[in-house]
Amino acid sequence: MKDRPWGCPEPVEGGLCRLDGLNLWFVPSNSSHMPKLKAMMDDLRRRGADVRILCIDRLLADNHRSKEAIRESGYPFVELEDPGFERNRHWLIQALQRRRLARSIRSLLDGLRIDAIVLGADAGVGVRTLIQVARGRGIRTVLVPDGLVLPRNPNFRARASIRLRAPLWRVARKSVGLGPRGSSGVDLILAMNRVGKEVFVEQGLPADRVEVVGSPEYDAEFRRYRQEHVSATADQISARLGLPTGRPVVLFAHQSVIDSARELPPLLTVMLEAVCECDATLLVKFHPRLRNLPEIDSWLTETRREDGSVKRFALVRDECSSLEAVRACAACVTAYSTVALEACLFRKPLVLIHYLNVPYRLPYGRQYGAAIEANDPDTLRAGIIAAVSDEATRTRVCQNMGRLIEHELCGLDGQSGERTARAIARLCSCRSTQSRRTDDGAASSKP
């Protein structure tokens, strides 16, 4: 570990990497991708790259569409015309339409000047078909995983019905080109966290195709954090969300894999008991995939009636970003989530729930001492109370977050953009002269 405080910018040897003349197209495939990718896009444009967006909403399920966020970004974009793709059907049905879809994507790409396509995810038939067509055209592809890439939870146990059909589904998915994140054949993966590279390599990906660059988004956010009056900002966020003043907020970052019918109600009951004991308010930010389930609304209504006060419990859907929710809280609770890194970014004590049946596990408590690990409901209740009320615990956990940030996020050294730019520049420089000449010839009719 370098002998310096984390979060301090370092000079870059050789000066700023320029990307003049490069045509980079970003492809968001989830409603959360534009906020995550914008800091990177801004940085690459400042370095001279021509940055544009390819909108593929016609290939995505309704809750993943991002056209509104694309418009708000101000970047020029091109929208894929309707290829007749049944985007809300099962992936097996979608796979039967791949040939027609490939023709539509090929027609679009042939009219554009593209050196590299940058994707926030490589999941789904539509996105993977795009990657295959791009590679066939000699266009480089870069995956920037949307969030943390984590090791599997050794204690995870899938439902019996899923376990029984899992081998058959693996064969079926592989036969149509689907598989784990990163297995789409992209040329380069830019991982945010160091454990992410270890996971990709363990999956069988070549180590030279995965680079750890940190996060341009978090570098930029941390710079803002150090320059602003943080308490005033937190108060403003709390006021906007209708949270009571003068009372600490405990944020629960929900994950879609938590069983909303069986696991979620008792989990929230324990957390509500804890915040009542330490005179705090529970703020729940549901994962986008499950935030509109009717059973969640029903359970929240019952909880508020039993508690007798809505002020003890607040639900966030789209009213704020996860970063804003973290800034407003005094402590953060999650099973596994990118929000855990955001809590470390703002040095908010972190409580990790390890007794839930979820597929991934965050090792931040055991590995770095940067979190309180809850292995049952009682230790969850005690952990929340300590994270809010015990100054010794809060200080110890927050100090250890520096070790985590140094290792996992390249120390928040302000150079994630430089590492990203250099990686993309190296990738694009490896294109063959023949591939570049073919692209230029095909694009001669359109700028």
mmCIF file with all atom_site columns, C-alpha atoms in Angstrom, residues 59-61 85-101 124-127 129 176 178:
data_model
loop_
_atom_site.group_PDB
_atom_site.id
_atom_site.type_symbol
_atom_site.label_atom_id
_atom_site.label_alt_id
_atom_site.label_comp_id
_atom_site.label_asym_id
_atom_site.label_entity_id
_atom_site.label_seq_id
_atom_site.pdbx_PDB_ins_code
_atom_site.Cartn_x
_atom_site.Cartn_y
_atom_site.Cartn_z
_atom_site.occupancy
_atom_site.B_iso_or_equiv
_atom_site.pdbx_formal_charge
_atom_site.auth_seq_id
_atom_site.auth_comp_id
_atom_site.auth_asym_id
_atom_site.auth_atom_id
_atom_site.pdbx_PDB_model_num
ATOM 1  C CA . LEU A 1 59  ? -34.129 -4.384  -27.580 1.00 0.00 ? 59  LEU A CA 1
ATOM 2  C CA . LEU A 1 60  ? -34.740 -3.901  -23.851 1.00 0.00 ? 60  LEU A CA 1
ATOM 3  C CA . ALA A 1 61  ? -37.475 -4.774  -21.376 1.00 0.00 ? 61  ALA A CA 1
ATOM 4  C CA . PHE A 1 85  ? -37.800 -7.812  -31.740 1.00 0.00 ? 85  PHE A CA 1
ATOM 5  C CA . GLU A 1 86  ? -40.047 -9.194  -28.982 1.00 0.00 ? 86  GLU A CA 1
ATOM 6  C CA . ARG A 1 87  ? -38.082 -7.609  -26.167 1.00 0.00 ? 87  ARG A CA 1
ATOM 7  C CA . ASN A 1 88  ? -40.443 -8.611  -23.333 1.00 0.00 ? 88  ASN A CA 1
ATOM 8  C CA . ARG A 1 89  ? -40.552 -12.308 -24.248 1.00 0.00 ? 89  ARG A CA 1
ATOM 9  C CA . HIS A 1 90  ? -38.493 -15.146 -22.762 1.00 0.00 ? 90  HIS A CA 1
ATOM 10 C CA . TRP A 1 91  ? -34.867 -15.281 -23.923 1.00 0.00 ? 91  TRP A CA 1
ATOM 11 C CA . LEU A 1 92  ? -35.511 -18.521 -25.821 1.00 0.00 ? 92  LEU A CA 1
ATOM 12 C CA . ILE A 1 93  ? -38.153 -16.765 -27.941 1.00 0.00 ? 93  ILE A CA 1
ATOM 13 C CA . GLN A 1 94  ? -35.791 -13.821 -28.407 1.00 0.00 ? 94  GLN A CA 1
ATOM 14 C CA . ALA A 1 95  ? -32.990 -16.134 -29.541 1.00 0.00 ? 95  ALA A CA 1
ATOM 15 C CA . LEU A 1 96  ? -35.176 -17.354 -32.430 1.00 0.00 ? 96  LEU A CA 1
ATOM 16 C CA . GLN A 1 97  ? -35.221 -13.769 -33.750 1.00 0.00 ? 97  GLN A CA 1
ATOM 17 C CA . ARG A 1 98  ? -31.452 -13.298 -33.642 1.00 0.00 ? 98  ARG A CA 1
ATOM 18 C CA . ARG A 1 99  ? -30.825 -13.501 -37.388 1.00 0.00 ? 99  ARG A CA 1
ATOM 19 C CA . ARG A 1 100 ? -33.377 -10.802 -38.196 1.00 0.00 ? 100 ARG A CA 1
ATOM 20 C CA . LEU A 1 101 ? -32.092 -8.691  -35.324 1.00 0.00 ? 101 LEU A CA 1
ATOM 21 C CA . GLY A 1 124 ? -29.399 -10.554 -22.926 1.00 0.00 ? 124 GLY A CA 1
ATOM 22 C CA . VAL A 1 125 ? -29.934 -11.713 -26.498 1.00 0.00 ? 125 VAL A CA 1
ATOM 23 C CA . GLY A 1 126 ? -30.225 -8.187  -27.919 1.00 0.00 ? 126 GLY A CA 1
ATOM 24 C CA . VAL A 1 127 ? -27.022 -6.812  -26.393 1.00 0.00 ? 127 VAL A CA 1
ATOM 25 C CA . THR A 1 129 ? -26.157 -9.860  -30.791 1.00 0.00 ? 129 THR A CA 1
ATOM 26 C CA . VAL A 1 176 ? -27.649 -19.295 -27.969 1.00 0.00 ? 176 VAL A CA 1
ATOM 27 C CA . LEU A 1 178 ? -25.660 -16.424 -23.338 1.00 0.00 ? 178 LEU A CA 1
#
